Structure formats: structure tokens, C-alpha cells
mmCIF file of C-alpha atoms and ligand atoms in Angstrom:
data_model
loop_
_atom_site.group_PDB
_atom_site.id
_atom_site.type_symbol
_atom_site.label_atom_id
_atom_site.label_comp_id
_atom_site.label_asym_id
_atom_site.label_seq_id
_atom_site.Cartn_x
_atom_site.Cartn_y
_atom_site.Cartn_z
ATOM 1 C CA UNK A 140 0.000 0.000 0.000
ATOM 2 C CA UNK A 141 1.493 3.714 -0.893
ATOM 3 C CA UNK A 142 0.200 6.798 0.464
ATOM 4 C CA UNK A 143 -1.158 9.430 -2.241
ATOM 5 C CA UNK A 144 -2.605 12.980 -2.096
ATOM 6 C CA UNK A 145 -6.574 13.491 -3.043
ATOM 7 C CA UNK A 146 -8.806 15.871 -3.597
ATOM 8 C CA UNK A 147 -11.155 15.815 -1.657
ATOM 9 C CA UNK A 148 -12.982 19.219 -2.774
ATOM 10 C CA UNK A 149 -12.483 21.734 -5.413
ATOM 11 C CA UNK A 150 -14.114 25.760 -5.513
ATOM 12 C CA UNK A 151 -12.998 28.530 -7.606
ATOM 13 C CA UNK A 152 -12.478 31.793 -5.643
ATOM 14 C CA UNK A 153 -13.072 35.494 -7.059
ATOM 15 C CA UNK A 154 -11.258 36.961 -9.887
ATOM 16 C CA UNK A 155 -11.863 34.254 -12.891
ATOM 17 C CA UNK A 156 -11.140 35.607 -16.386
ATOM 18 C CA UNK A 157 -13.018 33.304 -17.796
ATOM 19 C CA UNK A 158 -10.487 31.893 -19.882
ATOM 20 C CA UNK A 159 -11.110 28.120 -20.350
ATOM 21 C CA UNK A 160 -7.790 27.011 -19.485
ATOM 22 C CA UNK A 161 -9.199 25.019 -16.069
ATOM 23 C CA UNK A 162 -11.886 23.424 -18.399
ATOM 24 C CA UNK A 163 -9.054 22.573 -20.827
ATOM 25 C CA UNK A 164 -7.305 20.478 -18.361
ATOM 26 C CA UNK A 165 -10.545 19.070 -17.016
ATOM 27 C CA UNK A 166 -13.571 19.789 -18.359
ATOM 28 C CA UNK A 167 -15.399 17.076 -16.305
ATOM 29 C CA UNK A 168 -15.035 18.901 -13.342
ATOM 30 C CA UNK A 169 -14.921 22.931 -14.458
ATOM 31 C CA UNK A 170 -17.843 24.296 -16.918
ATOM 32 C CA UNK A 171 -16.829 27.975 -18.166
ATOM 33 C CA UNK A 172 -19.510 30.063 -19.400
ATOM 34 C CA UNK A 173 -19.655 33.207 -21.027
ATOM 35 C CA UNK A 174 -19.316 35.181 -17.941
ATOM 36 C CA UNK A 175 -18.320 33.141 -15.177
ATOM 37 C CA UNK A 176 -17.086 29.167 -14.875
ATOM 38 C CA UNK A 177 -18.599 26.689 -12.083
ATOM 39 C CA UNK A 178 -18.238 23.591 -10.546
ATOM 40 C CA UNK A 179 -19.940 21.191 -12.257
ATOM 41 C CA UNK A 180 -22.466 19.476 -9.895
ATOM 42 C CA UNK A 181 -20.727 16.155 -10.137
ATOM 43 C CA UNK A 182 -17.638 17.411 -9.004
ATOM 44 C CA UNK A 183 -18.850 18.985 -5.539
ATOM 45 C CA UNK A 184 -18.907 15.164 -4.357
ATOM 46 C CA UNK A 185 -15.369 13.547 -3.165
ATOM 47 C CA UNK A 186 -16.065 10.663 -4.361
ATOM 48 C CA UNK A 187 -15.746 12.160 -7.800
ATOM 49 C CA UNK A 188 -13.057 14.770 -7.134
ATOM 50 C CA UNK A 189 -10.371 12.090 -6.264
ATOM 51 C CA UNK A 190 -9.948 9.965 -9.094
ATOM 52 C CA UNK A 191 -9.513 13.610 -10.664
ATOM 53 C CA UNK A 192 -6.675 15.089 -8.600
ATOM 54 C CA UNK A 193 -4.393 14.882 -11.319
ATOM 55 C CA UNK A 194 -6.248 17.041 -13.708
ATOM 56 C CA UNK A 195 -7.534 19.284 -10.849
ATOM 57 C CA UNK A 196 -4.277 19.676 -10.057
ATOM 58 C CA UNK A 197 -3.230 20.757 -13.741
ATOM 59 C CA UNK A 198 -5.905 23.104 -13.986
ATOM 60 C CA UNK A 199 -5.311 24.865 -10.983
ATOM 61 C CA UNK A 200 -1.905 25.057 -12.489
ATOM 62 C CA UNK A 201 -2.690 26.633 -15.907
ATOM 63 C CA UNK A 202 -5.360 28.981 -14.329
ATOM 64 C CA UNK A 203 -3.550 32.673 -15.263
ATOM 65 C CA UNK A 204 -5.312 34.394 -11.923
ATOM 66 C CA UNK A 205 -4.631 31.647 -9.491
ATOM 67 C CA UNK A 206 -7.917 31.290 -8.145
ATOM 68 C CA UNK A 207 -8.569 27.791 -8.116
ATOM 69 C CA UNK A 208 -8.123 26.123 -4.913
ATOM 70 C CA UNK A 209 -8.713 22.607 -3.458
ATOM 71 C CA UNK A 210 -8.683 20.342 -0.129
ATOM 72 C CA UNK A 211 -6.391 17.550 -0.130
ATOM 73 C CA UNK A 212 -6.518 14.492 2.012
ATOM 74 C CA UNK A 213 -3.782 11.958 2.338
ATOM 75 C CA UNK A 214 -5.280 8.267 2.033
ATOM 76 C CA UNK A 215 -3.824 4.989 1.588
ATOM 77 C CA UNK A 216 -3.866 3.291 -2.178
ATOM 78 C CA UNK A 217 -3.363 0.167 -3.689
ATOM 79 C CA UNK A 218 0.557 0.383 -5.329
ATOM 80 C CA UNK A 219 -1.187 0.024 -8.764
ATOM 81 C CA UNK A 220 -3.861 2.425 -8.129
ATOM 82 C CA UNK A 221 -0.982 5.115 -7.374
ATOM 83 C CA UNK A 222 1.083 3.906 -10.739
ATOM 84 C CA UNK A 223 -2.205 3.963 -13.010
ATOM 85 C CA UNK A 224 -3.449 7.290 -14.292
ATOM 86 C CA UNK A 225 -6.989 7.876 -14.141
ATOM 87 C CA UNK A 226 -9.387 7.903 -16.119
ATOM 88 C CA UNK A 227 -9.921 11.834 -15.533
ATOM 89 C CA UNK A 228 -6.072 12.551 -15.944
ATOM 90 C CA UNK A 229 -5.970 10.251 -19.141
ATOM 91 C CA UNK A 230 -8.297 12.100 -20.681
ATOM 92 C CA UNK A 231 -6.601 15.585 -20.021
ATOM 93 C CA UNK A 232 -3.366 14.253 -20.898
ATOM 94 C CA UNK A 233 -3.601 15.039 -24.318
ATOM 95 C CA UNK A 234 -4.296 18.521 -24.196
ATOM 96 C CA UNK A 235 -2.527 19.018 -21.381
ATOM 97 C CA UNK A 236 0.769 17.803 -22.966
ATOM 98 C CA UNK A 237 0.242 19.365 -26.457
ATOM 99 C CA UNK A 238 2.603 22.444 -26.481
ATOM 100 C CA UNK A 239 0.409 25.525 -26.621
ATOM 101 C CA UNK A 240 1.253 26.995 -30.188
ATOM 102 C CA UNK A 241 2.305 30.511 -29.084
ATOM 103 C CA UNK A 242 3.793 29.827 -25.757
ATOM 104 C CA UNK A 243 5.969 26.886 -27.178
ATOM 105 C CA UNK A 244 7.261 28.376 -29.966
ATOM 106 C CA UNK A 245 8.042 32.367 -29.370
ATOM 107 C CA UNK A 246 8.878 34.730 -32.233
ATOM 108 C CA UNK A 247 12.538 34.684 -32.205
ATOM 109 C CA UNK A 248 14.119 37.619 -30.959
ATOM 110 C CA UNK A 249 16.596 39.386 -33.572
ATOM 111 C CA UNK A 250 19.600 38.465 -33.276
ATOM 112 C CA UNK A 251 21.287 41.527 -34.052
ATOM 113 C CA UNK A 252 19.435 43.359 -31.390
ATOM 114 C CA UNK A 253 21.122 41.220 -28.943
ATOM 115 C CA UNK A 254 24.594 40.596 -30.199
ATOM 116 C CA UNK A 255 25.006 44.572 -31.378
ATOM 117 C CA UNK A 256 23.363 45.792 -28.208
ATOM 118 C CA UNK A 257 25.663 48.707 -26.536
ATOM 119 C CA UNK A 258 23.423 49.129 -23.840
ATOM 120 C CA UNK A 259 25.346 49.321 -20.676
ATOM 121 C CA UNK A 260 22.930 49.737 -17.696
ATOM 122 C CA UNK A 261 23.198 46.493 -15.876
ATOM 123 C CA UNK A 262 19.201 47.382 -15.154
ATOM 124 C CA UNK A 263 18.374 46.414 -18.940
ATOM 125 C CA UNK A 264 18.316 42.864 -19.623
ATOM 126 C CA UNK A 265 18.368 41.708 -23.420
ATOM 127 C CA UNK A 266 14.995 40.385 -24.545
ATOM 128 C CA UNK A 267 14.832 36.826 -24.915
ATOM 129 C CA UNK A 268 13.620 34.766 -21.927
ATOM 130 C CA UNK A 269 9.560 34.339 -22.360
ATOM 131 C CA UNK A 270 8.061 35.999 -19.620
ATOM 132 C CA UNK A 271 6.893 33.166 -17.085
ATOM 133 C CA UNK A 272 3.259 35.197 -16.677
ATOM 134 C CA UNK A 273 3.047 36.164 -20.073
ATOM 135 C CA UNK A 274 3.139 32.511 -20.615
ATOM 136 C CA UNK A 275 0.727 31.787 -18.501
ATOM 137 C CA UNK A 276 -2.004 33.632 -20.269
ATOM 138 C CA UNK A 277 -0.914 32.804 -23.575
ATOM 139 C CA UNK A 278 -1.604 29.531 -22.748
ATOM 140 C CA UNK A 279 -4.708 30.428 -21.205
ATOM 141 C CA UNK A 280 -5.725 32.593 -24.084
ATOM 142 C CA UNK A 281 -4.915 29.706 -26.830
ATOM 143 C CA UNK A 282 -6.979 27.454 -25.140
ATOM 144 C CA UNK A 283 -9.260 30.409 -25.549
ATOM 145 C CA UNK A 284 -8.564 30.503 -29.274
ATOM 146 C CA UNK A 285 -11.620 29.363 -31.039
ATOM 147 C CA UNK A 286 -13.540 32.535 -29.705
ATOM 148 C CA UNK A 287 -10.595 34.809 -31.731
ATOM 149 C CA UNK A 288 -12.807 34.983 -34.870
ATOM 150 C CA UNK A 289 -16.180 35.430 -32.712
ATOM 151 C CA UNK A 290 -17.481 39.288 -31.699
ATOM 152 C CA UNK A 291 -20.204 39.976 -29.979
ATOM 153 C CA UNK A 292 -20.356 43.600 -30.422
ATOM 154 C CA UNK A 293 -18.903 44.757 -33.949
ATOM 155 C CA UNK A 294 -18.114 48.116 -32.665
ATOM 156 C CA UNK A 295 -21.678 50.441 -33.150
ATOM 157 C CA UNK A 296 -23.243 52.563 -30.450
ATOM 158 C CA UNK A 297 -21.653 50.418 -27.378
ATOM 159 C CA UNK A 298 -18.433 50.732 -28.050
ATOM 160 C CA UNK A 299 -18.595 54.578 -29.089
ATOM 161 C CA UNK A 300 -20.173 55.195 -25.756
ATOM 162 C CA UNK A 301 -17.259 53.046 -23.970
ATOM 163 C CA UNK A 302 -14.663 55.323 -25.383
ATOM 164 C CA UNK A 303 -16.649 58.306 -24.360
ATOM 165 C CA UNK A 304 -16.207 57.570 -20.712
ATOM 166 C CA UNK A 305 -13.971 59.334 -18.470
ATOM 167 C CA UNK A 306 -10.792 57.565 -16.904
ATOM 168 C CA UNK A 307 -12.454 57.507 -13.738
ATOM 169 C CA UNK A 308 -15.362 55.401 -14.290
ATOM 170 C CA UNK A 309 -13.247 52.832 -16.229
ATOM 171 C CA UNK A 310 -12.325 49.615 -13.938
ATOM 172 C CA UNK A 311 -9.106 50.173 -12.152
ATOM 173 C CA UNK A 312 -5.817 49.206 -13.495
ATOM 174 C CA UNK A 313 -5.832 47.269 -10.197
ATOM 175 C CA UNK A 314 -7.684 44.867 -11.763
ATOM 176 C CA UNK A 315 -4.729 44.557 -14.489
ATOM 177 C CA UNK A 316 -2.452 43.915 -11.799
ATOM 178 C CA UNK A 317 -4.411 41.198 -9.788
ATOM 179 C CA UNK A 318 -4.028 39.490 -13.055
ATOM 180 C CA UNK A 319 -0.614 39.977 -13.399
ATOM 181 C CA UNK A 320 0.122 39.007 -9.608
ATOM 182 C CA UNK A 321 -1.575 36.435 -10.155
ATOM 183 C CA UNK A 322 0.265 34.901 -12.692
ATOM 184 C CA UNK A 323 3.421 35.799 -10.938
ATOM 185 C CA UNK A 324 2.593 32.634 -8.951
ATOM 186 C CA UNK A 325 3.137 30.630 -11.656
ATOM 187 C CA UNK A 326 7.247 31.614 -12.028
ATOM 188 C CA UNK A 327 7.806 29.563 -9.122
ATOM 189 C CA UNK A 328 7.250 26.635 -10.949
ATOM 190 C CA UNK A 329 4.968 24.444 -9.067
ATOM 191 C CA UNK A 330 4.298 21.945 -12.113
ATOM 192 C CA UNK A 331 2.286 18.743 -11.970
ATOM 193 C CA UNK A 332 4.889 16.454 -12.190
ATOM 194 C CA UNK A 333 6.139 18.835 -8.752
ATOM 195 C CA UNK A 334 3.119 18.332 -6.950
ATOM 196 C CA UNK A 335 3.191 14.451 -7.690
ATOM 197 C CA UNK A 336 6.641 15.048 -6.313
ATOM 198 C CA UNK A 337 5.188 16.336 -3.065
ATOM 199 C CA UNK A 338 2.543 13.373 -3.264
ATOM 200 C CA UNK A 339 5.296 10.949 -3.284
ATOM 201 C CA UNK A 340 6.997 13.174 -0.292
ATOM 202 C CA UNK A 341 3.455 12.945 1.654
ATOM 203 C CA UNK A 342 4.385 9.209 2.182
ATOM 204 C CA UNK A 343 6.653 10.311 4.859
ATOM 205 C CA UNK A 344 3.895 12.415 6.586
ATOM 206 C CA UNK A 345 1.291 10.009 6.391
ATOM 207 C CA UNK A 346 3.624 7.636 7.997
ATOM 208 C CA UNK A 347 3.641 10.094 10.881
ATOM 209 C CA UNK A 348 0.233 11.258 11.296
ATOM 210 C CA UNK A 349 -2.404 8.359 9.216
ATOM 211 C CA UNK A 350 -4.861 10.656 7.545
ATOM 212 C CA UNK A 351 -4.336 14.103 7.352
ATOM 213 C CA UNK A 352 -5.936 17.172 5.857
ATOM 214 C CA UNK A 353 -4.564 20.017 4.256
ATOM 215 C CA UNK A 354 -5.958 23.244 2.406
ATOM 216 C CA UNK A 355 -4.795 23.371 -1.222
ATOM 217 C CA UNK A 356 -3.364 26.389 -0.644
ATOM 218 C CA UNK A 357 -1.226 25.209 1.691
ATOM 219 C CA UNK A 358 -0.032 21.936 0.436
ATOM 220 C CA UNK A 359 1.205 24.443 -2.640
ATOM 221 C CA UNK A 360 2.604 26.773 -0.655
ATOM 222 C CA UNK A 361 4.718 24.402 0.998
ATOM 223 C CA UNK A 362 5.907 23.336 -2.409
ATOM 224 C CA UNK A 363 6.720 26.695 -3.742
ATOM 225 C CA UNK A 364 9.770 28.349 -3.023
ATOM 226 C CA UNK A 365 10.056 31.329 -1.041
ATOM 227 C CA UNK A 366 11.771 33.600 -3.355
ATOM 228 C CA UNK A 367 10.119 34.300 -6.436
ATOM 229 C CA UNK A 368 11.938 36.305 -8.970
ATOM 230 C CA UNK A 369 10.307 39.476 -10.767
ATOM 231 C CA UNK A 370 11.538 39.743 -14.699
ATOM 232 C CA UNK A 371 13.349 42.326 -15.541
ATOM 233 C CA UNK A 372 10.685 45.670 -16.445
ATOM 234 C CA UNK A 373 13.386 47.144 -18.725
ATOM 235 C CA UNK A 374 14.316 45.337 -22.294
ATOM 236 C CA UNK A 375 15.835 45.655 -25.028
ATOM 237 C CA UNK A 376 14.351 45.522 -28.317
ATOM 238 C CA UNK A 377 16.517 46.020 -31.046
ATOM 239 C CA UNK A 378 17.582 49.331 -32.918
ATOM 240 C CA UNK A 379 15.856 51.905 -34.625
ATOM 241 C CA UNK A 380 16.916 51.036 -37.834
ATOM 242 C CA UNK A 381 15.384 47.056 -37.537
ATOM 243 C CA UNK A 382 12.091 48.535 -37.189
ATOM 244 C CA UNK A 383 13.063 51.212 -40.679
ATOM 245 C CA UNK A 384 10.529 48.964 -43.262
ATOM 246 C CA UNK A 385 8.054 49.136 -41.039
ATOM 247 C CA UNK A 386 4.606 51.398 -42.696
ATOM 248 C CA UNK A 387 2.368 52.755 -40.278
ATOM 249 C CA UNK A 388 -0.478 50.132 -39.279
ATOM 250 C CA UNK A 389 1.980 47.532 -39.208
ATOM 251 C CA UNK A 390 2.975 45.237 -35.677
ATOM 252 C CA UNK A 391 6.163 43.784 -34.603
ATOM 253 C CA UNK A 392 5.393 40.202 -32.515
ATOM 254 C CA UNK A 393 8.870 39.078 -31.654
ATOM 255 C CA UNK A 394 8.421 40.503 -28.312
ATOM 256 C CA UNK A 395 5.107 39.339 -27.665
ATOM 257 C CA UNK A 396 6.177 36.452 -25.146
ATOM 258 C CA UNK A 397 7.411 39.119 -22.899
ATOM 259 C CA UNK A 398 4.670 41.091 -23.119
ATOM 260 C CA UNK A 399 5.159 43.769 -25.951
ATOM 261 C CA UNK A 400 4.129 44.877 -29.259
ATOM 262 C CA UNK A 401 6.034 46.926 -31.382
ATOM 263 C CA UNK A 402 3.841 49.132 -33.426
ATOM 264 C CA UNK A 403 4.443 51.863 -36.336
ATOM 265 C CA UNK A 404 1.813 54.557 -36.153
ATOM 266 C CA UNK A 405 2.529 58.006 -37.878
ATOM 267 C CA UNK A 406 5.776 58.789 -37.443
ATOM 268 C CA UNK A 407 6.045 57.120 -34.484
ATOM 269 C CA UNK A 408 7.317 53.529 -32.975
ATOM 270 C CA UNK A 409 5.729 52.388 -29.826
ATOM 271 C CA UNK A 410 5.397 49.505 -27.659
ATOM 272 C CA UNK A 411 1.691 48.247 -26.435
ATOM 273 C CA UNK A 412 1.258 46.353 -24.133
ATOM 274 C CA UNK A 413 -0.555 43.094 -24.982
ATOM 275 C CA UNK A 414 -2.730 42.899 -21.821
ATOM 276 C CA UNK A 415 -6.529 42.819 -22.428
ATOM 277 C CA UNK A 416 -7.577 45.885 -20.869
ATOM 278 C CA UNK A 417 -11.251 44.059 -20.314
ATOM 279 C CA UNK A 418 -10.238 41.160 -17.955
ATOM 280 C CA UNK A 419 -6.670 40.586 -18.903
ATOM 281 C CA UNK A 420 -6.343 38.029 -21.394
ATOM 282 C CA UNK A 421 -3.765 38.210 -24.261
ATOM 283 C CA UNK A 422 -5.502 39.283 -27.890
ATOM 284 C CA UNK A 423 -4.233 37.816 -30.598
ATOM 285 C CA UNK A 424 -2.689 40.086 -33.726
ATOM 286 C CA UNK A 425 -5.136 39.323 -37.100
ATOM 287 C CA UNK A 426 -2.983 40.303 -39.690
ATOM 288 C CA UNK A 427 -5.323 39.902 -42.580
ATOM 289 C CA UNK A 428 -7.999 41.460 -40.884
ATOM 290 C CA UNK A 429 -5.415 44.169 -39.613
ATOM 291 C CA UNK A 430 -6.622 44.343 -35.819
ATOM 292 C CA UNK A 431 -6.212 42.929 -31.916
ATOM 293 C CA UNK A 432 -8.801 40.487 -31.204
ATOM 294 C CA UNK A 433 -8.957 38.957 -27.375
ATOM 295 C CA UNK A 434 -10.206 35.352 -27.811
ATOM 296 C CA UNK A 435 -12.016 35.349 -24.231
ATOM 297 C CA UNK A 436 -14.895 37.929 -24.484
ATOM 298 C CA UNK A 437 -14.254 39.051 -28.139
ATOM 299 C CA UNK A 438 -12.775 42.635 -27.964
ATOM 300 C CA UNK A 439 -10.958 43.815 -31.023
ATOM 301 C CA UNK A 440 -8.329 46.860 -31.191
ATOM 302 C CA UNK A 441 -7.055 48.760 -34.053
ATOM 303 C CA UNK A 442 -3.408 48.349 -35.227
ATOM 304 C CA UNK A 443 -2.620 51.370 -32.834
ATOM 305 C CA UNK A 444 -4.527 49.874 -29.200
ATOM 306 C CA UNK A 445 -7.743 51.830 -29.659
ATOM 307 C CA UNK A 446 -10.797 49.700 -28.768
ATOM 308 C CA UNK A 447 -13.534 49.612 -31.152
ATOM 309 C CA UNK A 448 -15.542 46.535 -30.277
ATOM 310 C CA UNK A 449 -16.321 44.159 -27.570
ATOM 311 C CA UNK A 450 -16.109 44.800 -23.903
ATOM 312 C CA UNK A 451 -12.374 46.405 -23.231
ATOM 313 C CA UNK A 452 -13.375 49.833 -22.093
ATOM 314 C CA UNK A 453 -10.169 51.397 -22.751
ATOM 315 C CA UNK A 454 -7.075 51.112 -25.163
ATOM 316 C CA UNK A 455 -4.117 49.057 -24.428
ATOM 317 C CA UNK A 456 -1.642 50.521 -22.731
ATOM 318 C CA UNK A 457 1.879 51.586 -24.217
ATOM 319 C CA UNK A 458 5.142 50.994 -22.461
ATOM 320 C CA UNK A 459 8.050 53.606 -21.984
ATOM 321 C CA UNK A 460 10.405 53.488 -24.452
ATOM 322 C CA UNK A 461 13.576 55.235 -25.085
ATOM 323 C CA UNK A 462 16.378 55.401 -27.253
ATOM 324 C CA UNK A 463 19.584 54.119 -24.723
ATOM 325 C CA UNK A 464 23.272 54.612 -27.148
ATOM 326 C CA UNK A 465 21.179 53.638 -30.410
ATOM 327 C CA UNK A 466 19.562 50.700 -28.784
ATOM 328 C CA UNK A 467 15.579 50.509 -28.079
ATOM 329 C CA UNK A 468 14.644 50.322 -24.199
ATOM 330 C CA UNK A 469 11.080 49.449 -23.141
ATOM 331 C CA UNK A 470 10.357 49.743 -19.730
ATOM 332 C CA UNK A 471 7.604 47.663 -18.802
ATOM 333 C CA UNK A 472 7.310 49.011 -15.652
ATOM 334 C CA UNK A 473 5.717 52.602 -16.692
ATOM 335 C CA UNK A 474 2.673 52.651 -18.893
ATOM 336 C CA UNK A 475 0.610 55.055 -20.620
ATOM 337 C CA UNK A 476 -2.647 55.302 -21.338
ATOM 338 C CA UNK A 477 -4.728 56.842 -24.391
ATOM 339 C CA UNK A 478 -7.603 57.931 -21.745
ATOM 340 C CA UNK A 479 -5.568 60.022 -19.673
ATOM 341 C CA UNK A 480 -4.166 61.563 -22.857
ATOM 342 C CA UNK A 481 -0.695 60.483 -22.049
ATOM 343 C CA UNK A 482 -0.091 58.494 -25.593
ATOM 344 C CA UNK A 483 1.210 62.406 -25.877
ATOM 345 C CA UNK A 484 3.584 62.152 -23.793
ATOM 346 C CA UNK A 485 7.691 62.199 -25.758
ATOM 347 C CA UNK A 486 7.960 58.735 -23.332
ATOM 348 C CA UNK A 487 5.459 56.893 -24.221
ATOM 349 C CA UNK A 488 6.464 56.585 -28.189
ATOM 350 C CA UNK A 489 10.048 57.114 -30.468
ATOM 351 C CA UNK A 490 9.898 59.250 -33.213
ATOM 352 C CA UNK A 491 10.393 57.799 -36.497
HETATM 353 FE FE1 LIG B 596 -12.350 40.079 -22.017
HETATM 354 FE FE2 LIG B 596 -10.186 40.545 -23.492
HETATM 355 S S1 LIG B 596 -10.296 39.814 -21.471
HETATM 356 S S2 LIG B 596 -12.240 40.786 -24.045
#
């Protein structure tokens, strides 16, 4: 007999995007609707929930916002019961190993950016490393992706009145960064195969104690460790001159899995950030149909960030960027916003 963690309950607390990525990894147990995702009745018994812990566990994992949370209860198995995948976790398993498209394979960034960089500022790290939150919702927004074609709204009266409204009665950025904290979480790198790790370690406790219960929270916590390191907000993203060809209306995604589009406008460059500014999910770029459309409640933006359909209340938000000894520097860390008229602002955009 081995000793294995279970679920014994699973709830989802506030702050869902609505993103599908929990009913991805187990859509026997999570049921996302249009505006909020549930439990599904089945799944509020324990008898159903344990047999499931793997895929619980995985989406708890891929949920961008963190706010899935479960009870865990340390029971005795049969040794081939603990070696044998359930049914639930077969099932995922698929999906769950398929590499999401985006977040697997990342726009390259150029080279010559990198190699040619004269940036000395020991503050400004070279763009390259994916960004472990951006990740997160890119994963969260492919499994999102066969809403990208779908609006709801097409722009008209609704979305004129939206950009009408005053910065003030817009939802906070706050929101924004809940999403982002949230994701945070996920650079610590608590994967499934980690938490199966820490089954295998429960062994040892249940040798102590028989039986125990834990909150979900807890039992990750313990796993995580304690230091959890914040990217770099400053990058660099090439040189002036590797963004000459491009005409205004045109995007640069080579950044994108750290968070940043570059965009021609007018004479100007600028970097937008690729946050939803609805609920924070990660649009994705339509070329063909030249616009920004967020795959998990259907808003679309125009090549420059302004919102024109759907329910994002605002524009995206541009990054600071600078020109640091003839090498591009966006600073992730200070953002503008079209609202508050600051897309004025000689930070918030390079002329070109
Ligand atoms: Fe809702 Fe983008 S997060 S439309």
C-alpha cells in the first residue's frame, strides 16, 4: 500500500477571467460560461473529485489568476492504483501535454538586437527569456482561441459610448495587476509532475500522522519556493533602424512572449502592451484582418490599441520606451494610457 494525495474538494475563488484554461485540463469537473465558470455538480462530491486530482491539479496550475483552490486528504492506495493514471487525468493528458502553439514556440528575438546591443545599464536585460506570466495567459488565451474569430459587439453605439467615458469610471488598473500578480505565482514553478513530487513526499507524513488534511493552498505553498523572482521591467528591443521597413499600421510580434508589441503609427514607434484591458487576457494580432482580437470575451483593437468593439473599455496601454546609445529600451514598468491623454507624452512613443 502507498500513500497518495486526493482531492477531496475543489471551488474557484473570485477573480476568474473566464479563460477556459481550467476546463481545458478538465472539463469534467470545471464548466466555463460566457461570464463566469462553475463547478460542475458532479464534481462537488469527493467521491468524484479524487480519481480527478491529477487534472484538478493541472488546472489549478494553468489557471492565469490563481484562483482555483482545493482540499487535499492523504489516504492509503493500492501500489497500482498510485502507478495507473486515471481515467480523468488520461483524458486531459492530451491537451494538457500538447505544447500551446504561441507559448511553445516564441517569435525569435533578432539576433542583431542582442549581439550589437551597446546598452550598458546592468538594469536592462536583453529580450529573450519568455516571460513566465506572459506565458501563462498565452496559454490560457490559446486554449481560448476558437472565440478569436467570434465578436459579440462589432463596434456600433456600445463601443462609441465606452470610449466616451472618463478615466475615472473605467475599472481600475488594479484589476490589471491582480491578473498579473496572479500569474506571478506561476514563475515559481509548481508543475504537476512537482506536486506528484510532493505526493510521493506525503508518504513520509502520512507515515507520521495516518490521515491528514490540508488546504490546497497550503499543500502548494509548501511546495513553492520562497523567493520568487520578478523579470526584468526594462528590455531591449533592437535598434531603430530594424524597425526602418516598417509602414504605419503595421505590428512587430517578436516581443510578444514578454509582453510587448512593437507598433508603427505616424511617425512614431511604440510599444503596447498586450494585456486585455477588459479582464486581462492576451488578444491575438489578425494580420489579414489588420486588428487585436482577445479570444475570451471578443474585444478587437485597431493596429494602434484603440478599442472599437467588444467589452475592453479602454485602449491598451503603451510601455516607456527610449532610445539608450542607439539601442531601443522598453520599460515595462511605466505605462501610458490613451484615456488620460498620455499616448502624448515624448515617453510613451520614439519618433520615427
Ligand atoms: Fe475580455 Fe479581453 S479579457 S475581451
Amino acid at each position: 500500500m502507498a500513500v497518495k494525495e486526493q482531492i477531496v474538494k475543489v471551488w474557484i475563488e473570485e477573480g476568474c477571467i473566464v479563460c477556459d484554461a481550467c476546463e481545458t485540463a478538465a472539463p469534467d469537473v470545471f464548466d466555463v460560461q460566457d461570464e463566469t465558470c462553475e463547478i460542475r455538480p458532479d464534481a462537488l462530491k469527493m467521491e468524484f473529485t479524487k480519481p480527478r486530482t491529477d487534472s484538478i491539479v493541472e488546472a489549478a496550475e494553468e489557471c492565469p489568476v490563481d484562483v482555483i483552490k482545493f482540499d487535499v486528504v492523504s489516504e492509503e492506495v493500492a501500489d497500482a492504483a498510485l502507478a495507473a493514471p486515471s481515467p480523468a487525468a488520461a483524458e486531459a493528458a492530451p491537451v494538457a501535454s500538447a505544447p500551446a502553439p504561441v507559448a511553445a514556440a516564441p517569435s525569435e528575438p533578432a539576433p542583431a538586437a542582442v549581439a550589437k546591443s551597446p546598452v550598458k545599464s546592468p538594469a536592462v536585460s536583453v529580450a529573450g527569456a519568455p516571460d513566465p506570466a506572459i506565458q501563462a495567459l498565452l496559454r490560457a488565451a490559446t486554449a481560448r482561441g476558437g472565440m478569436a474569430g467570434r465578436s459579440r459587439d462589432e463596434g456600433g453605439p456600445e463601443a462609441r459610448e465606452w470610449s466616451k467615458k472618463r478615466a475615472d469610471d473605467l475599472p481600475p488598473d488594479a484589476r490589471t495587476s491582480k491578473v498579473m500578480q496572479g500569474t506571478r505565482g506561476k514563475d515559481a514553478g509548481v508543475t504537476r509532475r512537482g506536486l506528484l513530487a510532493g505526493s510521493a513526499a506525503a508518504i513520509g507524513w502520512a507515515a507520521f500522522g495516518g490521515t491528514t488534511m490540508v488546504s490546497g493552498v497550503a499543500f502548494q505553498r509548501f511546495l513553492m519556493p520562497n523567493v520568487l523572482e520578478e523579470p526584468d521591467p526594462k528590455i531591449r528591443v533592437g535598434t531603430v533602424s530594424q524597425y526602418a521597413q516598417m509602414v504605419p499600421g503595421e505590428v512587430n510580434e517578436d516581443y510578444k512572449p514578454i509582453g510587448v508589441w512593437m507598433i508603427r503609427t505616424e511617425g512614431k514607434l511604440a510599444a503596447l502592451n498586450i494585456i486585455c484591458t477588459h479582464l486581462g487576457c492576451i488578444p491575438n494580432w489578425l494580420a489579414n484582418d489588420r486588428k487585436f482580437k482577445c479570444p475570451c470575451h471578443g474585444s478587437g483593437f485597431y493596429p494602434d490599441g484603440i478599442n472599437f468593439e467588444g467589452p475592453a473599455p479602454r485602449p491598451l496601454e503603451r510601455f516607456k520606451i527610449s532610445l539608450i546609445d542607439g539601442t531601443i529600451v522598453v520599460d515595462r514598468s511605466k505605462k501610458f494610457q490613451f484615456e488620460k491623454g498620455e499616448w502624448d507624452n515624448s515617453d510613451s512613443y520614439l519618433s520615427v
